Tab-separated table of C-alpha atoms in Angstrom:
chain	number	residue	atom	x	y	z
A	1	UNK	CA	118.024	121.012	84.450
A	2	UNK	CA	118.868	120.154	88.061
A	3	UNK	CA	122.354	121.145	89.132
A	4	UNK	CA	123.731	117.604	88.971
A	5	UNK	CA	122.714	117.139	85.314
A	6	UNK	CA	125.189	118.579	82.841
A	7	UNK	CA	123.601	117.722	79.540
A	8	UNK	CA	120.671	115.958	77.909
A	9	UNK	CA	121.000	114.445	74.462
A	10	UNK	CA	118.097	112.894	72.580
A	11	UNK	CA	118.213	110.194	69.915
A	12	UNK	CA	114.770	109.555	68.354
A	13	UNK	CA	114.127	105.980	67.293
A	14	UNK	CA	111.201	107.022	65.108
A	15	UNK	CA	110.709	108.960	61.896
A	16	UNK	CA	113.239	109.143	59.132
A	17	UNK	CA	116.942	108.876	60.033
A	18	UNK	CA	118.920	112.111	60.304
A	19	UNK	CA	122.580	112.922	59.786
A	20	UNK	CA	124.967	111.753	57.132
A	21	UNK	CA	123.765	109.074	54.692
A	22	UNK	CA	126.831	108.571	52.591
A	23	UNK	CA	127.000	105.578	50.283
A	24	UNK	CA	129.482	102.797	50.911
A	25	UNK	CA	132.378	101.777	48.706
A	26	UNK	CA	133.071	98.183	47.736
A	27	UNK	CA	135.160	97.375	50.832
A	28	UNK	CA	132.591	98.946	53.158
A	29	UNK	CA	129.738	97.066	51.487
A	30	UNK	CA	131.687	93.852	52.000
A	31	UNK	CA	132.176	94.663	55.699
A	32	UNK	CA	128.488	95.468	56.059
A	33	UNK	CA	127.407	92.241	54.351
A	34	UNK	CA	129.666	90.216	56.652
A	35	UNK	CA	128.530	91.807	59.921
A	36	UNK	CA	124.877	92.203	59.060
A	37	UNK	CA	124.921	88.626	57.778
A	38	UNK	CA	126.139	87.413	61.181
A	39	UNK	CA	123.412	89.367	62.946
A	40	UNK	CA	120.724	88.180	60.510
A	41	UNK	CA	121.672	84.506	60.873
A	42	UNK	CA	121.756	84.867	64.665
A	43	UNK	CA	118.153	86.109	64.756
A	44	UNK	CA	116.983	83.583	62.158
A	45	UNK	CA	118.373	80.413	63.774
A	46	UNK	CA	117.281	79.389	67.292
A	47	UNK	CA	119.791	78.964	70.086
A	48	UNK	CA	120.195	79.733	73.782
A	49	UNK	CA	122.046	82.676	75.343
A	50	UNK	CA	125.222	80.587	75.580
A	51	UNK	CA	125.058	79.189	72.043
A	52	UNK	CA	127.254	79.886	69.034
A	53	UNK	CA	124.433	82.022	67.630
A	54	UNK	CA	124.707	84.350	70.633
A	55	UNK	CA	128.411	84.844	69.877
A	56	UNK	CA	127.562	85.415	66.233
A	57	UNK	CA	125.013	88.071	67.187
A	58	UNK	CA	127.553	89.876	69.360
A	59	UNK	CA	130.148	89.735	66.584
A	60	UNK	CA	127.700	91.121	64.036
A	61	UNK	CA	126.398	93.841	66.364
A	62	UNK	CA	129.821	95.150	67.353
A	63	UNK	CA	131.108	94.805	63.795
A	64	UNK	CA	128.268	97.049	62.618
A	65	UNK	CA	129.111	99.510	65.393
A	66	UNK	CA	132.746	99.664	64.254
A	67	UNK	CA	131.589	100.205	60.677
A	68	UNK	CA	129.222	102.999	61.746
A	69	UNK	CA	132.044	104.664	63.660
A	70	UNK	CA	134.327	104.554	60.633
A	71	UNK	CA	131.775	105.657	58.030
A	72	UNK	CA	129.400	107.972	59.928
A	73	UNK	CA	126.272	105.816	60.074
A	74	UNK	CA	124.319	102.739	59.043
A	75	UNK	CA	120.940	104.170	58.019
A	76	UNK	CA	121.416	103.919	54.252
A	77	UNK	CA	122.979	100.451	54.425
A	78	UNK	CA	120.252	99.014	56.689
A	79	UNK	CA	117.562	100.273	54.306
A	80	UNK	CA	119.331	99.016	51.202
A	81	UNK	CA	118.577	96.129	48.864
A	82	UNK	CA	121.782	94.457	50.103
A	83	UNK	CA	120.343	94.317	53.624
A	84	UNK	CA	117.087	92.769	52.382
A	85	UNK	CA	118.919	90.113	50.320
A	86	UNK	CA	121.248	89.309	53.228
A	87	UNK	CA	118.281	88.847	55.545
A	88	UNK	CA	116.511	86.697	52.948
A	89	UNK	CA	119.519	84.352	52.729
A	90	UNK	CA	119.656	84.144	56.531
A	91	UNK	CA	115.983	83.167	56.690
A	92	UNK	CA	116.756	80.128	54.507
A	93	UNK	CA	119.744	79.026	56.584
A	94	UNK	CA	119.511	75.353	57.681
A	95	UNK	CA	117.890	75.270	61.099
A	96	UNK	CA	115.827	78.439	60.607
A	97	UNK	CA	112.221	78.021	61.843
A	98	UNK	CA	109.242	77.812	59.524
A	99	UNK	CA	108.215	81.401	60.287
A	100	UNK	CA	111.521	82.671	58.892
A	101	UNK	CA	111.222	80.484	55.782
A	102	UNK	CA	107.773	81.970	55.103
A	103	UNK	CA	109.042	85.570	55.111
A	104	UNK	CA	108.042	87.452	51.968
A	105	UNK	CA	109.660	90.556	50.496
A	106	UNK	CA	107.220	92.829	52.345
A	107	UNK	CA	108.117	91.042	55.597
A	108	UNK	CA	111.843	91.448	54.954
A	109	UNK	CA	111.370	95.155	54.239
A	110	UNK	CA	109.426	95.580	57.488
A	111	UNK	CA	112.134	93.774	59.489
A	112	UNK	CA	115.020	95.760	58.006
A	113	UNK	CA	113.165	99.008	58.655
A	114	UNK	CA	112.557	98.012	62.279
A	115	UNK	CA	116.209	96.980	62.683
A	116	UNK	CA	117.356	100.332	61.261
A	117	UNK	CA	115.343	102.140	63.926
A	118	UNK	CA	116.504	99.870	66.757
A	119	UNK	CA	120.162	100.116	65.726
A	120	UNK	CA	120.279	103.908	65.375
A	121	UNK	CA	122.301	104.236	68.623
A	122	UNK	CA	125.210	102.558	66.781
A	123	UNK	CA	125.440	105.611	64.511
A	124	UNK	CA	125.295	108.331	67.191
A	125	UNK	CA	128.073	110.859	67.708
A	126	UNK	CA	127.973	110.358	71.466
A	127	UNK	CA	131.083	108.260	71.858
A	128	UNK	CA	133.797	110.875	71.322
A	129	UNK	CA	137.328	109.813	72.080
A	130	UNK	CA	138.899	113.170	71.249
A	131	UNK	CA	138.305	116.903	71.004
A	132	UNK	CA	136.581	119.099	73.552
A	133	UNK	CA	133.613	116.760	73.956
A	134	UNK	CA	134.904	113.328	75.030
A	135	UNK	CA	131.389	111.865	74.950
A	136	UNK	CA	131.029	108.479	76.578
A	137	UNK	CA	134.793	107.985	76.450
A	138	UNK	CA	135.028	110.408	79.380
A	139	UNK	CA	132.456	108.959	81.766
A	140	UNK	CA	132.898	106.640	84.729
A	141	UNK	CA	129.694	104.627	84.360
A	142	UNK	CA	126.860	104.054	81.866
A	143	UNK	CA	123.468	103.401	83.432
A	144	UNK	CA	120.815	102.064	81.034
A	145	UNK	CA	117.447	102.493	82.734
A	146	UNK	CA	115.779	100.164	80.238
A	147	UNK	CA	116.721	97.205	78.127
A	148	UNK	CA	116.560	96.997	74.354
A	149	UNK	CA	117.947	99.829	72.255
A	150	UNK	CA	118.489	101.987	75.361
A	151	UNK	CA	121.324	99.678	76.413
A	152	UNK	CA	123.221	99.973	73.103
A	153	UNK	CA	125.227	103.147	73.957
A	154	UNK	CA	126.395	101.513	77.181
A	155	UNK	CA	127.328	98.333	75.322
A	156	UNK	CA	129.525	100.304	72.928
A	157	UNK	CA	131.118	102.347	75.717
A	158	UNK	CA	131.924	99.081	77.500
A	159	UNK	CA	133.561	97.616	74.379
A	160	UNK	CA	135.472	100.694	73.217
A	161	UNK	CA	136.445	102.343	76.507
A	162	UNK	CA	135.966	99.714	79.219
A	163	UNK	CA	133.236	101.791	80.877
A	164	UNK	CA	131.187	99.673	83.311
A	165	UNK	CA	127.547	99.161	82.297
A	166	UNK	CA	124.652	99.087	84.756
A	167	UNK	CA	121.273	97.871	83.445
A	168	UNK	CA	118.040	98.611	85.308
A	169	UNK	CA	114.707	97.149	84.212
A	170	UNK	CA	111.413	97.678	86.022
A	171	UNK	CA	109.543	96.124	83.122
A	172	UNK	CA	111.525	93.644	81.008
A	173	UNK	CA	111.417	94.893	77.424
A	174	UNK	CA	111.442	91.380	75.986
A	175	UNK	CA	108.424	90.426	78.100
A	176	UNK	CA	106.575	93.540	76.918
A	177	UNK	CA	107.360	92.605	73.309
A	178	UNK	CA	105.896	89.131	73.789
A	179	UNK	CA	102.791	90.483	75.542
A	180	UNK	CA	102.035	92.934	72.751
A	181	UNK	CA	102.192	90.094	70.232
A	182	UNK	CA	100.011	87.667	72.194
A	183	UNK	CA	97.417	90.346	72.973
A	184	UNK	CA	96.764	91.026	69.310
A	185	UNK	CA	98.191	94.541	69.579
A	186	UNK	CA	100.815	93.795	66.920
A	187	UNK	CA	99.237	93.642	63.471
A	188	UNK	CA	102.462	92.663	61.700
A	189	UNK	CA	102.801	89.259	60.055
A	190	UNK	CA	104.043	86.132	61.825
A	191	UNK	CA	107.504	86.145	60.204
A	192	UNK	CA	108.043	89.812	61.150
A	193	UNK	CA	107.022	89.204	64.763
A	194	UNK	CA	109.195	86.099	65.006
A	195	UNK	CA	112.331	87.747	63.616
A	196	UNK	CA	111.976	90.905	65.701
A	197	UNK	CA	111.294	88.872	68.847
A	198	UNK	CA	114.496	86.926	68.160
A	199	UNK	CA	116.380	90.206	67.753
A	200	UNK	CA	115.060	91.522	71.071
A	201	UNK	CA	115.952	88.217	72.742
A	202	UNK	CA	119.528	88.297	71.405
A	203	UNK	CA	119.956	91.954	72.336
A	204	UNK	CA	118.704	91.357	75.870
A	205	UNK	CA	121.095	88.421	76.321
A	206	UNK	CA	124.047	90.492	75.056
A	207	UNK	CA	123.206	93.392	77.399
A	208	UNK	CA	122.945	91.016	80.361
A	209	UNK	CA	126.211	89.319	79.434
A	210	UNK	CA	128.150	92.592	79.247
A	211	UNK	CA	126.583	94.392	82.218
A	212	UNK	CA	128.702	94.727	85.338
A	213	UNK	CA	125.479	94.646	87.362
A	214	UNK	CA	121.777	94.235	86.582
A	215	UNK	CA	119.134	95.707	88.885
A	216	UNK	CA	115.634	94.323	88.301
A	217	UNK	CA	112.848	96.283	89.946
A	218	UNK	CA	111.269	93.154	91.451
A	219	UNK	CA	111.623	89.387	91.669
A	220	UNK	CA	109.173	88.902	88.797
A	221	UNK	CA	111.479	90.834	86.446
A	222	UNK	CA	114.479	89.017	87.907
A	223	UNK	CA	113.090	85.628	86.866
A	224	UNK	CA	112.646	86.869	83.301
A	225	UNK	CA	116.200	88.160	83.214
A	226	UNK	CA	117.612	84.865	84.485
A	227	UNK	CA	115.726	82.967	81.791
A	228	UNK	CA	117.214	85.315	79.193
A	229	UNK	CA	120.738	84.490	80.328
A	230	UNK	CA	121.462	86.992	83.120
A	231	UNK	CA	123.968	85.623	85.635
A	232	UNK	CA	122.330	85.351	89.104
A	233	UNK	CA	125.430	86.644	90.897
A	234	UNK	CA	125.195	89.923	88.946
A	235	UNK	CA	121.514	90.523	89.746
A	236	UNK	CA	120.513	92.848	92.583
A	237	UNK	CA	116.900	93.889	93.130
A	238	UNK	CA	116.299	97.633	93.582
A	239	UNK	CA	112.663	98.640	94.006
A	240	UNK	CA	111.315	101.681	92.119
A	241	UNK	CA	111.556	104.975	93.956
A	242	UNK	CA	108.301	106.935	94.164
A	243	UNK	CA	107.290	110.350	95.457
A	244	UNK	CA	105.447	109.685	98.708
A	245	UNK	CA	104.911	113.371	99.504
A	246	UNK	CA	101.889	113.811	97.231
A	247	UNK	CA	100.071	111.030	99.110
A	248	UNK	CA	101.137	112.136	102.605
A	249	UNK	CA	97.978	114.054	103.546
A	250	UNK	CA	95.663	111.212	102.572
A	251	UNK	CA	97.965	108.564	104.023
A	252	UNK	CA	98.429	110.176	107.404
A	253	UNK	CA	94.691	110.554	107.829
A	254	UNK	CA	93.664	107.295	106.210
A	255	UNK	CA	96.170	104.945	107.841
A	256	UNK	CA	94.684	105.465	111.267
A	257	UNK	CA	90.990	105.540	110.472
A	258	UNK	CA	90.579	103.608	107.254
A	259	UNK	CA	89.268	106.748	105.521
A	260	UNK	CA	86.936	107.055	102.576
A	261	UNK	CA	83.322	105.989	102.203
A	262	UNK	CA	83.021	102.722	104.115
A	263	UNK	CA	80.661	101.295	101.501
A	264	UNK	CA	82.848	102.058	98.484
A	265	UNK	CA	85.372	100.032	96.507
A	266	UNK	CA	87.807	101.961	94.289
A	267	UNK	CA	89.621	100.811	91.164
A	268	UNK	CA	92.247	103.153	89.655
A	269	UNK	CA	94.109	102.638	86.368
A	270	UNK	CA	93.823	102.438	82.602
A	271	UNK	CA	90.851	100.560	81.197
A	272	UNK	CA	92.472	97.844	79.107
A	273	UNK	CA	91.987	94.061	78.835
A	274	UNK	CA	94.978	93.220	81.067
A	275	UNK	CA	93.292	94.981	83.989
A	276	UNK	CA	90.270	92.638	83.758
A	277	UNK	CA	87.678	95.148	84.931
A	278	UNK	CA	85.092	92.773	83.484
A	279	UNK	CA	85.904	90.251	86.234
A	280	UNK	CA	85.732	93.061	88.799
A	281	UNK	CA	82.233	94.017	87.641
A	282	UNK	CA	81.050	90.417	87.971
A	283	UNK	CA	82.660	90.261	91.423
A	284	UNK	CA	80.889	93.466	92.421
A	285	UNK	CA	77.565	91.934	91.393
A	286	UNK	CA	78.242	89.233	93.996
A	287	UNK	CA	79.218	91.876	96.566
A	288	UNK	CA	75.878	93.646	96.005
A	289	UNK	CA	73.982	90.455	96.743
A	290	UNK	CA	75.307	90.476	100.293
A	291	UNK	CA	75.806	94.226	100.811
A	292	UNK	CA	73.184	96.082	98.764
A	293	UNK	CA	74.470	99.564	99.668
A	294	UNK	CA	78.002	98.884	98.314
A	295	UNK	CA	79.327	101.116	95.554
A	296	UNK	CA	82.167	100.806	93.014
A	297	UNK	CA	84.082	103.773	91.588
A	298	UNK	CA	86.125	102.991	88.466
A	299	UNK	CA	88.551	105.905	88.112
A	300	UNK	CA	90.544	106.082	84.903
A	301	UNK	CA	93.939	107.705	84.719
A	302	UNK	CA	95.119	109.755	81.785
A	303	UNK	CA	98.546	109.046	80.185
A	304	UNK	CA	100.283	111.662	82.332
A	305	UNK	CA	99.112	110.185	85.631
A	306	UNK	CA	99.069	106.466	84.783
A	307	UNK	CA	99.599	104.654	88.122
A	308	UNK	CA	101.619	101.940	86.416
A	309	UNK	CA	104.391	104.529	86.198
A	310	UNK	CA	105.826	102.969	83.048
A	311	UNK	CA	102.906	102.940	80.649
A	312	UNK	CA	100.862	99.792	80.059
A	313	UNK	CA	102.118	96.861	82.030
A	314	UNK	CA	101.134	94.400	79.365
A	315	UNK	CA	98.073	92.780	77.936
A	316	UNK	CA	96.306	89.571	78.584
A	317	UNK	CA	96.230	86.617	76.240
A	318	UNK	CA	93.070	87.839	74.589
A	319	UNK	CA	91.426	91.114	73.755
A	320	UNK	CA	88.040	89.512	73.106
A	321	UNK	CA	84.937	89.300	75.238
A	322	UNK	CA	82.820	86.215	75.943
A	323	UNK	CA	80.897	86.680	72.709
A	324	UNK	CA	84.062	86.853	70.643
A	325	UNK	CA	83.725	90.564	69.805
A	326	UNK	CA	86.898	92.593	69.783
A	327	UNK	CA	87.070	94.658	72.999
A	328	UNK	CA	90.724	95.608	72.819
A	329	UNK	CA	92.013	99.161	72.605
A	330	UNK	CA	89.344	101.857	72.550
A	331	UNK	CA	86.558	99.289	72.584
A	332	UNK	CA	87.319	97.928	76.041
A	333	UNK	CA	86.150	100.959	78.118
A	334	UNK	CA	82.863	101.023	76.196
A	335	UNK	CA	82.431	97.292	76.798
A	336	UNK	CA	82.969	97.775	80.549
A	337	UNK	CA	80.409	100.601	80.714
A	338	UNK	CA	77.862	98.551	78.781
A	339	UNK	CA	78.397	95.585	81.101
A	340	UNK	CA	77.951	97.797	84.164
A	341	UNK	CA	74.681	99.148	82.750
A	342	UNK	CA	73.510	95.594	82.115
A	343	UNK	CA	74.487	94.188	85.527
A	344	UNK	CA	73.380	97.195	87.567
A	345	UNK	CA	70.252	98.965	86.259
A	346	UNK	CA	69.712	102.413	87.762
A	347	UNK	CA	68.148	102.148	91.202
A	348	UNK	CA	65.871	104.669	92.954
A	349	UNK	CA	65.209	104.877	96.681
A	350	UNK	CA	61.510	105.628	96.080
A	351	UNK	CA	59.042	106.591	93.392
A	352	UNK	CA	59.926	110.276	93.598
A	353	UNK	CA	63.747	110.229	93.181
A	354	UNK	CA	65.841	109.621	90.057
A	355	UNK	CA	67.656	106.343	89.634
A	356	UNK	CA	71.347	105.931	90.365
A	357	UNK	CA	73.846	103.303	89.198
A	358	UNK	CA	76.073	101.874	91.967
A	359	UNK	CA	79.004	101.755	89.507
A	360	UNK	CA	80.492	105.053	88.359
A	361	UNK	CA	83.155	105.659	85.696
A	362	UNK	CA	85.286	108.739	86.356
A	363	UNK	CA	88.642	110.287	85.422
A	364	UNK	CA	91.435	111.686	87.532
A	365	UNK	CA	91.114	115.435	87.087
A	366	UNK	CA	87.318	115.472	87.318
A	367	UNK	CA	85.854	117.792	89.985
A	368	UNK	CA	85.111	114.831	92.271
A	369	UNK	CA	88.660	113.382	91.977
A	370	UNK	CA	91.026	116.244	91.075
A	371	UNK	CA	94.226	114.362	91.960
A	372	UNK	CA	95.497	110.796	92.073
A	373	UNK	CA	95.574	110.935	95.876
A	374	UNK	CA	91.893	111.911	95.876
A	375	UNK	CA	91.151	108.893	93.695
A	376	UNK	CA	92.631	106.474	96.232
A	377	UNK	CA	90.919	108.353	99.076
A	378	UNK	CA	87.508	107.987	97.418
A	379	UNK	CA	86.745	104.629	99.025
A	380	UNK	CA	87.554	102.324	101.906
A	381	UNK	CA	89.140	99.525	99.838
A	382	UNK	CA	91.301	99.766	96.706
A	383	UNK	CA	90.976	96.840	94.280
A	384	UNK	CA	93.430	95.589	91.645
A	385	UNK	CA	91.926	92.983	89.300
A	386	UNK	CA	94.705	92.496	86.714
A	387	UNK	CA	95.509	89.244	84.953
A	388	UNK	CA	98.846	90.635	83.716
A	389	UNK	CA	100.949	93.002	85.794
A	390	UNK	CA	104.572	94.015	86.114
A	391	UNK	CA	105.456	95.949	89.236
A	392	UNK	CA	102.093	97.270	90.563
A	393	UNK	CA	102.982	100.932	91.028
A	394	UNK	CA	99.318	101.860	91.410
A	395	UNK	CA	98.992	99.381	94.260
A	396	UNK	CA	102.003	100.922	96.006
A	397	UNK	CA	100.425	104.365	95.625
A	398	UNK	CA	97.330	103.033	97.392
A	399	UNK	CA	99.634	101.761	100.149
A	400	UNK	CA	101.145	105.253	100.500
A	401	UNK	CA	97.567	106.462	101.010
A	402	UNK	CA	97.073	103.995	103.874
A	403	UNK	CA	94.397	102.025	102.070
A	404	UNK	CA	93.548	98.368	102.596
A	405	UNK	CA	93.811	96.534	99.269
A	406	UNK	CA	92.379	93.486	97.514
A	407	UNK	CA	94.538	92.300	94.601
A	408	UNK	CA	94.878	89.458	92.156
A	409	UNK	CA	98.080	87.415	92.246
A	410	UNK	CA	99.710	88.784	89.093
A	411	UNK	CA	103.275	89.909	88.470
A	412	UNK	CA	104.989	91.305	91.566
A	413	UNK	CA	101.799	91.950	93.564
A	414	UNK	CA	102.629	89.596	96.450
A	415	UNK	CA	106.159	90.947	96.627
A	416	UNK	CA	104.901	94.526	96.786
A	417	UNK	CA	102.240	94.174	99.460
A	418	UNK	CA	104.114	91.632	101.592
A	419	UNK	CA	101.073	90.524	103.604
A	420	UNK	CA	99.540	93.990	104.089
A	421	UNK	CA	96.554	93.271	101.836
A	422	UNK	CA	94.368	90.422	100.604
A	423	UNK	CA	95.403	88.506	97.464
A	424	UNK	CA	93.164	86.222	95.382
A	425	UNK	CA	93.705	84.234	92.164
A	426	UNK	CA	93.183	86.138	88.894
A	427	UNK	CA	90.069	85.460	86.807
A	428	UNK	CA	88.122	84.405	89.911
A	429	UNK	CA	85.243	86.872	90.541
A	430	UNK	CA	83.880	84.836	93.465
A	431	UNK	CA	87.190	84.974	95.361
A	432	UNK	CA	87.530	88.678	94.569
A	433	UNK	CA	84.029	89.338	95.891
A	434	UNK	CA	84.620	87.376	99.117
A	435	UNK	CA	87.809	89.325	99.862
A	436	UNK	CA	86.121	92.671	99.192
A	437	UNK	CA	83.195	91.774	101.447
A	438	UNK	CA	85.556	90.702	104.228
A	439	UNK	CA	87.182	94.139	104.302
A	440	UNK	CA	84.001	96.159	103.782
A	441	UNK	CA	82.491	94.472	106.842
A	442	UNK	CA	85.527	94.890	109.120
A	443	UNK	CA	86.656	98.525	109.566
A	444	UNK	CA	89.189	97.649	112.262
A	445	UNK	CA	90.924	95.162	109.963
A	446	UNK	CA	90.933	97.750	107.170
A	447	UNK	CA	92.628	100.241	109.445
A	448	UNK	CA	95.277	97.737	110.554
A	449	UNK	CA	96.054	96.656	106.998
A	450	UNK	CA	96.109	100.244	105.757
A	451	UNK	CA	98.560	101.332	108.448
A	452	UNK	CA	100.805	98.333	107.784
A	453	UNK	CA	100.666	98.964	104.024
A	454	UNK	CA	101.706	102.607	104.426
A	455	UNK	CA	104.574	101.667	106.730
A	456	UNK	CA	105.827	99.062	104.233
A	457	UNK	CA	105.615	101.476	101.300
A	458	UNK	CA	107.527	104.173	103.202
A	459	UNK	CA	110.210	101.652	104.117
A	460	UNK	CA	110.786	100.121	100.677
A	461	UNK	CA	109.417	102.205	97.833
A	462	UNK	CA	110.359	105.864	98.357
A	463	UNK	CA	112.620	107.869	96.072
A	464	UNK	CA	115.029	108.355	98.978
A	465	UNK	CA	115.521	104.603	99.367
A	466	UNK	CA	116.103	104.271	95.638
A	467	UNK	CA	118.709	107.062	95.590
A	468	UNK	CA	120.637	105.555	98.488
A	469	UNK	CA	120.680	102.136	96.806
A	470	UNK	CA	121.953	103.443	93.476
A	471	UNK	CA	124.543	105.714	95.076
A	472	UNK	CA	126.087	102.670	96.706
A	473	UNK	CA	125.971	100.727	93.437
A	474	UNK	CA	127.605	103.585	91.497
A	475	UNK	CA	130.492	103.813	93.970
A	476	UNK	CA	130.923	100.047	94.004
A	477	UNK	CA	131.114	99.755	90.212
A	478	UNK	CA	133.429	102.738	89.811
A	479	UNK	CA	135.710	101.384	92.511
A	480	UNK	CA	136.589	98.475	90.241
A	481	UNK	CA	137.223	100.703	87.233
A	482	UNK	CA	140.665	102.362	86.995
A	483	UNK	CA	140.947	106.092	86.418
A	484	UNK	CA	141.646	106.504	82.699
A	485	UNK	CA	142.240	110.246	82.561
A	486	UNK	CA	143.979	112.971	84.488
A	487	UNK	CA	141.982	115.779	86.051
A	488	UNK	CA	143.320	119.185	85.039
A	489	UNK	CA	142.556	122.738	86.105
A	490	UNK	CA	141.625	125.770	84.029
A	491	UNK	CA	145.248	126.375	83.063
A	492	UNK	CA	145.846	122.779	82.080
A	493	UNK	CA	147.842	121.894	85.218
A	494	UNK	CA	147.113	118.539	86.905
A	495	UNK	CA	144.808	118.583	89.928
A	496	UNK	CA	146.031	115.981	92.432
A	497	UNK	CA	143.375	114.420	94.670
A	498	UNK	CA	140.639	115.918	92.482
A	499	UNK	CA	138.621	112.724	92.772
A	500	UNK	CA	137.454	111.399	96.168
A	501	UNK	CA	139.118	108.167	97.200
A	502	UNK	CA	135.765	106.679	98.224
A	503	UNK	CA	134.938	106.295	94.543
A	504	UNK	CA	137.803	103.844	94.078
A	505	UNK	CA	137.897	101.762	97.259
A	506	UNK	CA	135.382	98.908	97.527
A	507	UNK	CA	133.644	98.002	100.745
A	508	UNK	CA	130.849	99.318	102.954
A	509	UNK	CA	133.308	100.733	105.498
A	510	UNK	CA	134.230	103.525	103.082
A	511	UNK	CA	130.654	104.764	102.665
A	512	UNK	CA	130.361	108.429	103.575
A	513	UNK	CA	134.108	108.836	104.200
A	514	UNK	CA	136.781	110.524	102.161
A	515	UNK	CA	140.257	109.197	102.684
C-alpha cells in the first residue's frame, strides 16, 4: 500500500453472506418486520425525493441498520419467509404500480435476494465505537467514490457519529441501472426490475440528501443528480484525474505535427451496441467515396485497458440490428466484422497482389498496437461514434495524445472537448463522414485542433488537478466538523496541537498555511 493508506477492507456484495447468521427472537422479528416493511412500501409506492415515501425509506433503512448493529447482521432475516411476505404485502399497498401488483413468488424471492446483497454494508463490523479499532467512528470524513451500496457505510457513519459524507459519481449508478434494463441486458422480470429500480432511486436520493457535498464528474452526471433530488448548492463538479504521463511521448510529438498515418481514422474502445460502430462503418463507406485511399482501424480494448475508465458507459435503447437479429453482447463484434466485409470487399492494387480490406479490427496488445498510446497514435483522426456515453475518458486520452477528434454529441462529450474537436449528431453517418473528411483533407487544422486538445486535457483532466481539488474539499468539509476525540501519545498523554489548524478553519486564505 502507499504510505498514506493505512488499511484496506473489502466487503463482497456477491456470493453467499458470511459472518454470524443468528436467528431473531420475537422482539427482533417484530423490529425487522416494522423497518423492512417501511422500506418495502417506500420502494413499492411512487413518490418524489421530497415525498413521505422518501422519509419512510430513510426510516426503514436506518432502522434496519440499528437492528443489524444490535444483532450482528441482517442476512438471515432478509432471506427469510417473513421478508418475502412483508414485501408481498407492500406490493399490494394502495397506490403501488401495476408492475408491483404482478409480482409473483419467484419475483419476490429475486428481489429479497438482491436487497440482501445491496444491504450487506449495514451488517459490517466497520463502524466500531470502542476498543482498539474505532472503525468509522474515528475518522474525519467518509468519501464514497460511487453511489448505491458504496455510499451506505458513509450514510451510517453520518447518522451514528456525525461524520461528514462526500459522494463522488463519475457515472451515476441509477442511470447505469436504467440503461442496463432498457438495453435488454437485464433478463429479470418486469416486477423485479421495477422494484429494484425504485430501491436504487430511493437510495440515491437518501445519499444525496445526507451528503455534505456531492462532486459529479461532469455536467451530464450533475443533471441526473439534480433530478434525483440533489440540492444544487451542494453540487461541485470535479473532473476525473487521469495519468497523462503514459501519453506524453505520443502527445508531444503528435500535437505539433498531427502525427499518424494521414489517411487513417482510428476508433478505440469496447465493441458494444452503445458505441454504434455500425454507424461508423456506414460513415466510412461515404468517406471512401470521396477519398478512396482512406483507412479505418477499429482497435478493441481489453477489460484492463478499457478507455472508458469505469467499465461500460451504458447501452443504447436497442441491442438489435436492422434485420431484428440480436447483436448485443458477444454477437455485436461479429456483426461489425461481417458488415465491414460486406461494405468493403478486399481490394488489390493489381492482378498480382493479394487483396486488402481498408477496415481492420485489432486489439490493444497486438504487435502493431502494443499500448493504448500506440492505438491513438495509429491514425491522424480519432473517432467516437457513441449513442450513449458518460464521461468520455477515451476521448480525453486521445486529447492527451494530441489527436484531432470527431465525436458524436453524447453524454459529456461537448463538455470534455470544449471546442477542440468536431462534434456531430449521433446516429447520423453522413454528418460523421463529412466531419472526418474535413479533417483528413486539412492537416494544418488537424495540428491546430490536436495541440489545443492536448493543452485542454493537461489543464483540466490530470491526476494532479484532481488531487488538488479534493484536498481543498477535504479541508473544507473537516473545517466544519468539530474534533470529537483527543489525540494521545504512546504513553497515553494528550498531544496538544497534534492536528494542524488549517483542517479546522474555513476559507481559501488558510490553504497551505499552518496557524
